PDB file of C-alpha atoms and ligand atoms in Angstrom:
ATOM      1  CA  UNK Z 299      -8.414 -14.265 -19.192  1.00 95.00           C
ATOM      2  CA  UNK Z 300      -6.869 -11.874 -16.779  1.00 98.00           C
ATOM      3  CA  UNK Z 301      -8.978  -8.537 -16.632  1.00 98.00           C
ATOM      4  CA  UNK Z 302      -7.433  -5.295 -16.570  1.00 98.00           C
ATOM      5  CA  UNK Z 303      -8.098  -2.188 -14.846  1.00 99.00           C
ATOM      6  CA  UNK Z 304      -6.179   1.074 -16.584  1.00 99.00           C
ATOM      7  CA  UNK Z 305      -5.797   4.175 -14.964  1.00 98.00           C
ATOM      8  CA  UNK Z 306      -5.021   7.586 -17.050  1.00 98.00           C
ATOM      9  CA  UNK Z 307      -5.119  11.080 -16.085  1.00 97.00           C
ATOM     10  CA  UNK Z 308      -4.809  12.168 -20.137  1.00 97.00           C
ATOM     11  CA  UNK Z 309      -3.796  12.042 -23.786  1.00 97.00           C
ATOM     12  CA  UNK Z 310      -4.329   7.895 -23.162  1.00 98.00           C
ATOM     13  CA  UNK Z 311      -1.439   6.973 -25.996  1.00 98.00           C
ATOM     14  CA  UNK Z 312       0.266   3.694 -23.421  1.00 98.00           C
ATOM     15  CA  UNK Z 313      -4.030   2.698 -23.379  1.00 98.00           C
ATOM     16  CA  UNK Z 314      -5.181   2.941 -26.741  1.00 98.00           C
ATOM     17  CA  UNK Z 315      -1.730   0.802 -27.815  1.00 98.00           C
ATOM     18  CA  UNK Z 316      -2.592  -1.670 -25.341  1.00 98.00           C
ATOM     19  CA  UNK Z 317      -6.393  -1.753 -25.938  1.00 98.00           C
ATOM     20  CA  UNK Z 318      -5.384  -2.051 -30.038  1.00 98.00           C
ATOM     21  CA  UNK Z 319      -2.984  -5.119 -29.490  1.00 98.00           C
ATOM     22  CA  UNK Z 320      -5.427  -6.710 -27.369  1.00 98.00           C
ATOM     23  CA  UNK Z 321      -8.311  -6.165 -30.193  1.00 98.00           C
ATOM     24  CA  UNK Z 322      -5.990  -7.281 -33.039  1.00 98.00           C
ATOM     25  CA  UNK Z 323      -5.003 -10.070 -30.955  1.00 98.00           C
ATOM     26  CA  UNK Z 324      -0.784  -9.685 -30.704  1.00 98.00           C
ATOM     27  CA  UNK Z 325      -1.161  -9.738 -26.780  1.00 98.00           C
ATOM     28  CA  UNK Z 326      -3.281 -12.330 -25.814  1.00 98.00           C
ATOM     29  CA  UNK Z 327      -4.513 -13.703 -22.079  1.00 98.00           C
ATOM     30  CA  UNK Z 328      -6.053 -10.723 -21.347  1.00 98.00           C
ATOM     31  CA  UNK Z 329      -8.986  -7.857 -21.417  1.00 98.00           C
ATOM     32  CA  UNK Z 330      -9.444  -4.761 -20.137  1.00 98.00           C
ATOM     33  CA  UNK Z 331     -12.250  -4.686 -17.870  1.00 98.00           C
ATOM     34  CA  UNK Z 332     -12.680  -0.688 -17.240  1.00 98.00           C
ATOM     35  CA  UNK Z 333     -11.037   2.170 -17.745  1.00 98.00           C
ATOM     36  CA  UNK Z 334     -10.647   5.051 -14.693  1.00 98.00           C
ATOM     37  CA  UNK Z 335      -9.316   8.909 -14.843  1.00 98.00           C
ATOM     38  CA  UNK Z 336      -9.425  11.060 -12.007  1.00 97.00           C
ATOM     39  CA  UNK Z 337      -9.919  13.941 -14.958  1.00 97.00           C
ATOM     40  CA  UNK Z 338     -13.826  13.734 -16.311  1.00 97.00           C
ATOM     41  CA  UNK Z 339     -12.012  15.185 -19.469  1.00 97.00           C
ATOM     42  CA  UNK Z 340      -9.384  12.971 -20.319  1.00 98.00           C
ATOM     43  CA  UNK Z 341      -8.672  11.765 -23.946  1.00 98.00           C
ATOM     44  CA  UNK Z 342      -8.086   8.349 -22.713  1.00 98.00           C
ATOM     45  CA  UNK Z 343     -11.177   8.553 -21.521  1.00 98.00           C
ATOM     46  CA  UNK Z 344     -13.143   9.507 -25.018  1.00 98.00           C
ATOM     47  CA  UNK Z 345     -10.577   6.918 -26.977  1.00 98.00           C
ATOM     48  CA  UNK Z 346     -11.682   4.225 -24.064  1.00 98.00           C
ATOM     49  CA  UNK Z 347     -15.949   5.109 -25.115  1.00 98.00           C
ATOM     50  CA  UNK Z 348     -15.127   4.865 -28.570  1.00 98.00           C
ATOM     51  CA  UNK Z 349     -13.473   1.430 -28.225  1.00 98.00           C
ATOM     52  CA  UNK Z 350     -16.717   0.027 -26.611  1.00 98.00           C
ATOM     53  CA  UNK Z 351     -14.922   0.010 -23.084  1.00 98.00           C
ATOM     54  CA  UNK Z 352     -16.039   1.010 -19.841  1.00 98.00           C
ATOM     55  CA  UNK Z 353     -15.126   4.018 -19.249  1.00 98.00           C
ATOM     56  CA  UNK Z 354     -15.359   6.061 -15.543  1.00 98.00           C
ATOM     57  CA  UNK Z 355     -14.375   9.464 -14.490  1.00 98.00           C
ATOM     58  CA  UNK Z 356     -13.428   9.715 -10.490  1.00 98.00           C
ATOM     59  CA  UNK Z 357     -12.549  13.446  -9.669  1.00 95.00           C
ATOM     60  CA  UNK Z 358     -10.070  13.437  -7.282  1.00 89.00           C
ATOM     61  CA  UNK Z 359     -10.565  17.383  -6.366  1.00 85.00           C
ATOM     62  CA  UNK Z 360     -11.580  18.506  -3.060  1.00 86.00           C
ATOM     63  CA  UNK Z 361     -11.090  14.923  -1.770  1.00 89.00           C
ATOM     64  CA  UNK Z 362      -8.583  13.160   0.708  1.00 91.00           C
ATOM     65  CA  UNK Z 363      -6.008  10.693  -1.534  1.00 90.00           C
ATOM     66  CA  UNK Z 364      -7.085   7.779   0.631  1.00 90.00           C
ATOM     67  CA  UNK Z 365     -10.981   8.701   0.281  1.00 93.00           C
ATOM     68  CA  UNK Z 366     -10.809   9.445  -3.696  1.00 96.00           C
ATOM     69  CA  UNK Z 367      -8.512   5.650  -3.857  1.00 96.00           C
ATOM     70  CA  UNK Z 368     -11.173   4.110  -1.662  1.00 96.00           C
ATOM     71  CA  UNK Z 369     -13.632   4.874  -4.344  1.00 97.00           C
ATOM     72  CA  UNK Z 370     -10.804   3.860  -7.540  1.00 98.00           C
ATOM     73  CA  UNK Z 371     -10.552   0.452  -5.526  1.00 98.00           C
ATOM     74  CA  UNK Z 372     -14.344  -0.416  -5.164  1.00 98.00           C
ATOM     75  CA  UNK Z 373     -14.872   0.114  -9.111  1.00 98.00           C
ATOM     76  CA  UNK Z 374     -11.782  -1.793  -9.951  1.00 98.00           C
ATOM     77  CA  UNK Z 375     -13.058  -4.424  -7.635  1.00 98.00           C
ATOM     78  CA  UNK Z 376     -16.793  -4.125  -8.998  1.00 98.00           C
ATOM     79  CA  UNK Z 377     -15.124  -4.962 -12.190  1.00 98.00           C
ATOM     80  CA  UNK Z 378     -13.018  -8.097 -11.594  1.00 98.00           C
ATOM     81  CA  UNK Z 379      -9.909  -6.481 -12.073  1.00 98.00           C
ATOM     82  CA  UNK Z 380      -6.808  -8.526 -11.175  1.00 98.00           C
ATOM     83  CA  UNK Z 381      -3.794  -6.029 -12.757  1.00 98.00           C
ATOM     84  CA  UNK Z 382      -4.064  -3.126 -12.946  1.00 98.00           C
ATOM     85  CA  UNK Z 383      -1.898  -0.619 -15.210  1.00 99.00           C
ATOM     86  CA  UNK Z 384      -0.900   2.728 -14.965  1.00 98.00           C
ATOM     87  CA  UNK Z 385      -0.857   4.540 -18.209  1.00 98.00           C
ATOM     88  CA  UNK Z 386      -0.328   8.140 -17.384  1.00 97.00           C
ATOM     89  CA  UNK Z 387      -1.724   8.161 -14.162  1.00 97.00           C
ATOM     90  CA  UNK Z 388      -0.310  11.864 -12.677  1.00 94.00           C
ATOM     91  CA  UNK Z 389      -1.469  10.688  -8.832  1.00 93.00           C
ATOM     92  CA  UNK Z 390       0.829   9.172  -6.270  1.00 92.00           C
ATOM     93  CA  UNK Z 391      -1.525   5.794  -5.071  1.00 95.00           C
ATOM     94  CA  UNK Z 392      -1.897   5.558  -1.720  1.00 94.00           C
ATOM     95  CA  UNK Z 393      -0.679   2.599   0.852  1.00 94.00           C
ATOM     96  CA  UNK Z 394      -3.770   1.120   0.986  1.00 95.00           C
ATOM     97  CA  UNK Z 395      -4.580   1.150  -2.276  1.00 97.00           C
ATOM     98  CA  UNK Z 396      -0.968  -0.446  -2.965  1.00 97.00           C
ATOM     99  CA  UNK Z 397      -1.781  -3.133  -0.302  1.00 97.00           C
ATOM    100  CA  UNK Z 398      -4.902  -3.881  -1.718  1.00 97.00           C
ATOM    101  CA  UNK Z 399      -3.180  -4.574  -4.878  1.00 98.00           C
ATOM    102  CA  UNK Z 400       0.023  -5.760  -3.597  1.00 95.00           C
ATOM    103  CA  UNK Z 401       2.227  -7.163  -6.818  1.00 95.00           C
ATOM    104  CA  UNK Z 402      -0.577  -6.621  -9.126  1.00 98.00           C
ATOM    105  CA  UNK Z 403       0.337  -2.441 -10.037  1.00 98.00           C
ATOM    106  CA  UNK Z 404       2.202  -2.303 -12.914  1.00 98.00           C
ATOM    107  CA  UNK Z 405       3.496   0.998 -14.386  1.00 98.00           C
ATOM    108  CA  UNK Z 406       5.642   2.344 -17.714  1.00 98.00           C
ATOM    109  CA  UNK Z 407       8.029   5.002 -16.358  1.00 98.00           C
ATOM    110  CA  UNK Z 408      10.202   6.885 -19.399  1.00 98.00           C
ATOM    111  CA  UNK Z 409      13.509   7.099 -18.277  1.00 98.00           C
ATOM    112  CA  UNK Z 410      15.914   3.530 -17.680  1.00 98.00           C
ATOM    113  CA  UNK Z 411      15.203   3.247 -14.302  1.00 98.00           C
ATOM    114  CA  UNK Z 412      16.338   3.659 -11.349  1.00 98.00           C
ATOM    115  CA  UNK Z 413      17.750   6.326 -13.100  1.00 98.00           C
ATOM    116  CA  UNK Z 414      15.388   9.714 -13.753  1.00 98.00           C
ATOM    117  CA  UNK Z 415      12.467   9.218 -11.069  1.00 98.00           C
ATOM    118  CA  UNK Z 416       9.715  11.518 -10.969  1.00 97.00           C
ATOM    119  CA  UNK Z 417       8.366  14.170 -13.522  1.00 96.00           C
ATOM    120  CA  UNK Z 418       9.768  15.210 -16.669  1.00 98.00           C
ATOM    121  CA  UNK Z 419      12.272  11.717 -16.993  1.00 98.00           C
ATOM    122  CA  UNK Z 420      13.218  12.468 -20.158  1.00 98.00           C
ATOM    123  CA  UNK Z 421      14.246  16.222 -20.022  1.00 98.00           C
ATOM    124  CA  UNK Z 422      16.166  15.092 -16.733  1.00 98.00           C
ATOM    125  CA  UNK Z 423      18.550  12.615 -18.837  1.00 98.00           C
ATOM    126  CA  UNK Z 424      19.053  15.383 -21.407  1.00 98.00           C
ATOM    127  CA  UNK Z 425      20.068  17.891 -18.870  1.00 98.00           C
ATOM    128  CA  UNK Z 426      22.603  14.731 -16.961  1.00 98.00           C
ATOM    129  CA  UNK Z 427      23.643  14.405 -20.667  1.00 98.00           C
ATOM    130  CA  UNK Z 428      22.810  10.595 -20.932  1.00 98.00           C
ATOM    131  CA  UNK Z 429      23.496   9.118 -24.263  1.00 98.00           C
ATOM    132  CA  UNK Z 430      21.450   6.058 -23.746  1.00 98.00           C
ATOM    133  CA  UNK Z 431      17.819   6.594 -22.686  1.00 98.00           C
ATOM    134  CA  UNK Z 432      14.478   4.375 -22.516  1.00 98.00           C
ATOM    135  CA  UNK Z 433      11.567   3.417 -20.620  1.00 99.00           C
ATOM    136  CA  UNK Z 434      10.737   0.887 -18.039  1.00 98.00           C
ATOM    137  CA  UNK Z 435       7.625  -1.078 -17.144  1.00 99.00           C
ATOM    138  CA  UNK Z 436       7.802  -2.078 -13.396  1.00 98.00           C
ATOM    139  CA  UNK Z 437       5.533  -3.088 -10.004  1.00 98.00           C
ATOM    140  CA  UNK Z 438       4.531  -0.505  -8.356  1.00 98.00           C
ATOM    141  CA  UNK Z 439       5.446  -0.337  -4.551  1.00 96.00           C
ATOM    142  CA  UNK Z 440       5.202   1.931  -1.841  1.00 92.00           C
ATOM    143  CA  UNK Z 441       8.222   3.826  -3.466  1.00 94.00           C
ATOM    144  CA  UNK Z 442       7.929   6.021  -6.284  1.00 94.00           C
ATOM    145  CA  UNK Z 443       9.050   4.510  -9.706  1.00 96.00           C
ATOM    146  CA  UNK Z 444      10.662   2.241  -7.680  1.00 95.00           C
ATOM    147  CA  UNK Z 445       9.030  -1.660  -7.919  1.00 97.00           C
ATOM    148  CA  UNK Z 446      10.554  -4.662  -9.433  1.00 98.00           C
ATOM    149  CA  UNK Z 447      11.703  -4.028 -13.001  1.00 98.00           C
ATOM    150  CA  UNK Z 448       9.538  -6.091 -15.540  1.00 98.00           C
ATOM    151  CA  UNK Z 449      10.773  -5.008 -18.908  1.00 98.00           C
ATOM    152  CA  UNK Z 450      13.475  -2.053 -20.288  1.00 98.00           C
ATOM    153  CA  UNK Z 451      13.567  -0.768 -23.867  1.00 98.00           C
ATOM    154  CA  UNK Z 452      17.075   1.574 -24.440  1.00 98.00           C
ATOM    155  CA  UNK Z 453      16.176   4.642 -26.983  1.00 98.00           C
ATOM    156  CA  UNK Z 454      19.486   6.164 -28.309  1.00 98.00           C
ATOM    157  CA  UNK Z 455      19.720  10.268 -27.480  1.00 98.00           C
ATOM    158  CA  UNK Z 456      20.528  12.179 -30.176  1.00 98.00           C
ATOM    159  CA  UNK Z 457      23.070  14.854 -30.383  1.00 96.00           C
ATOM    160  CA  UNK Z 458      20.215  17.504 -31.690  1.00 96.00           C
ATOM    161  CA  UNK Z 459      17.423  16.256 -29.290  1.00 98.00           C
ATOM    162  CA  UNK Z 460      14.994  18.621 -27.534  1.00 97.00           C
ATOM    163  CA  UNK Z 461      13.213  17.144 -24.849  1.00 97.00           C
ATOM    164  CA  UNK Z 462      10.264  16.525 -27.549  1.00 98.00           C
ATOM    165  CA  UNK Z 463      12.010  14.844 -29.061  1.00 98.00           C
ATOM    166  CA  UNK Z 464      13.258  12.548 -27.051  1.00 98.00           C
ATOM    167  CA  UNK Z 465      10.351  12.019 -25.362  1.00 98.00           C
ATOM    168  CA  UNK Z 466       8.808  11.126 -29.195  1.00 98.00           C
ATOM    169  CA  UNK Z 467      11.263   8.532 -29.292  1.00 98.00           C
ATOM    170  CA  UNK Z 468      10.737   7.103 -26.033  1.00 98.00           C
ATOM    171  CA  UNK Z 469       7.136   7.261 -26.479  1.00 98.00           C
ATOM    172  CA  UNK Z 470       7.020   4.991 -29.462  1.00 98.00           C
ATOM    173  CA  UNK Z 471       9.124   2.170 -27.883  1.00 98.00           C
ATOM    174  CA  UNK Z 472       6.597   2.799 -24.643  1.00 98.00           C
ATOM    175  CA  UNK Z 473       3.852   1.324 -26.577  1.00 98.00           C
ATOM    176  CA  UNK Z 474       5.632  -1.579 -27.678  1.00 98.00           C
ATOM    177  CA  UNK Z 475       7.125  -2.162 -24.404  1.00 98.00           C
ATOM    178  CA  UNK Z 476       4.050  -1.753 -22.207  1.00 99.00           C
ATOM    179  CA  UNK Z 477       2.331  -4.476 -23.496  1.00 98.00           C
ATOM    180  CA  UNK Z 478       5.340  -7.153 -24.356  1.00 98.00           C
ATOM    181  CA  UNK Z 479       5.621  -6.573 -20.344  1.00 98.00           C
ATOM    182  CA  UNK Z 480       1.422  -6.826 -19.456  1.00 98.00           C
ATOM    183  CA  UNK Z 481       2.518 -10.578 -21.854  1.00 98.00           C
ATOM    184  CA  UNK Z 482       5.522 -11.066 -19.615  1.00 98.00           C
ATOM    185  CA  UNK Z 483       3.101 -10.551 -15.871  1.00 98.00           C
ATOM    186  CA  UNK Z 484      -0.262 -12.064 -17.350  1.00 98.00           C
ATOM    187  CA  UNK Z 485       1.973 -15.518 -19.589  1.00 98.00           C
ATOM    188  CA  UNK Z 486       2.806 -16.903 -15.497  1.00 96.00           C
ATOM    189  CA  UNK Z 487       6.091 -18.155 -16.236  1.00 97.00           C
ATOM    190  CA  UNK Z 488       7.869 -15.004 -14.724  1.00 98.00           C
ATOM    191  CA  UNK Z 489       8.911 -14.956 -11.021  1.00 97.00           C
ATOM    192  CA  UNK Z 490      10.632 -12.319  -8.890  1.00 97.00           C
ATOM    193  CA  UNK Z 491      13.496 -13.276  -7.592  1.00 97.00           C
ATOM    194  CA  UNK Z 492      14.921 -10.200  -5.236  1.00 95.00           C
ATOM    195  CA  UNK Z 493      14.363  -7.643  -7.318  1.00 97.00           C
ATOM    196  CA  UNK Z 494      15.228  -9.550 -10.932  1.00 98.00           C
ATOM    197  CA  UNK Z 495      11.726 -10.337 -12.568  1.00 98.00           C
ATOM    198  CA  UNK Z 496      13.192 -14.038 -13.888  1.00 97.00           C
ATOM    199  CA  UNK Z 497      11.511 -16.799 -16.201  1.00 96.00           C
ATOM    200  CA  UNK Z 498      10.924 -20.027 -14.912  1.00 86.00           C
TER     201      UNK Z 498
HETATM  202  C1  GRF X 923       4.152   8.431 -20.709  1.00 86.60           C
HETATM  203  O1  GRF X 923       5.338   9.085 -21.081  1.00 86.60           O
HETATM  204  C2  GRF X 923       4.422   7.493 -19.561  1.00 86.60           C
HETATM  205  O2  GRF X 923       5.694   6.938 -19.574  1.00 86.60           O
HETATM  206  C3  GRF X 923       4.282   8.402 -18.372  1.00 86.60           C
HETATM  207  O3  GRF X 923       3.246   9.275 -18.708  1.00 86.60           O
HETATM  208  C4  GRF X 923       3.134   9.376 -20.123  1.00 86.60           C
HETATM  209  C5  GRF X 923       1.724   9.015 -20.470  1.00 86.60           C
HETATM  210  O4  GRF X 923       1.430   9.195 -21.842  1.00 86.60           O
HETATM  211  N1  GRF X 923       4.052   7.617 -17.170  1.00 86.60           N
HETATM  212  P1  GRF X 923       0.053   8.659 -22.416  1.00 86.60           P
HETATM  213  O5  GRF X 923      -1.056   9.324 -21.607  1.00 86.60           O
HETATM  214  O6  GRF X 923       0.021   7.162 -22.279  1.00 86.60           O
HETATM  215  O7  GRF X 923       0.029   9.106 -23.848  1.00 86.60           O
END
């Protein structure tokens, strides 16, 4: 059983899909071990509690990046976790903390990567004019939004999309996604190969 470690900053949606499949059993080989938001008020946080999961709040204000990490690594470590997964987590990490957990970060990023890095993904391919948009689970490394691709889901733009809308769209295919990748890392029979993430 491969234990997870989530990190959120908010509303918690990528989580409490994960968290559900796992309970209901469609993604198997793993449980989440603890739950961590550098916001004490977090609805990820509240939806974590009321799942029975551990649940901890690390402020990150008024405190150094690699001071407020140290502390994020020690709990994750307290807890067993071997993967951990951003859902929603509005912090860079820092290099140690991506050492420390070298090839074991795994994030959901909505835009088809590498295309649309950084905030606001999905009102970025609007304004490029994209017709083809998605999400992307991926290792995290030292780069932003950058690691080794695990899984893409394409989400068609339509011609009256707002950037609500959109990001709706992409959001739903997110929580399908995020977990059929979490399968992908935690099943063992994927490899990466260069940067192709590659079965067998
Ligand atoms: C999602 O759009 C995810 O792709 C991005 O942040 C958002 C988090 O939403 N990294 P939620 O907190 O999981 O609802």
């Amino acid at each position: 059983m491969k234990r997870l470690g989530v990190l959120l900053s908010g509303r918690g949606s990528n989580f409490v899909a994960i968290a559900d499949n796992i309970a209901q059993g469609r993604l198997t080989g793993c449980e989440i071990a603890v739950v961590i938001s550098n916001k004490a008020d977090a609805a990820g946080l509240t939806a974590a509690r009321a799942r029975g999961l551990k649940a901890v709040a690390i402020e990150a204000r008024g405190r150094q990046r690699a001071e407020h990490d140290a502390e994020i690594i020690a709990t994750l470590k307290e807890h067993g976790v071997e993967l951990v997964i951003l859902a929603g987590y509005m912090r860079l990490l820092s290099p140690e903390f991506v050492a420390v957990f070298r090839d074991r970060i795994l994030n959901i990023h909505p835009s088809l990567l590498p295309a649309f890095p950084g905030l606001d993904a999905q009102e970025q391919a609007l304004n490029y004019g994209v017709q083809v948009a998605g999400c992307t689970v991926h290792f995290v490394d030292a780069e932003l939004d950058h690691g080794v691709i695990v899984l893409q889901k394409a989400v068609a733009v339509h011609e009256n999309d707002d950037a609500h809308a959109l990001a709706e769209r992409i959001l739903e295919q997110e929580h399908v996604a995020y977990s059929e990748g979490i399968a992908r890392v935690v099943s063992g029979e994927y490899r990466v190969v260069g940067r192709r993430y590659v079965k067998g």
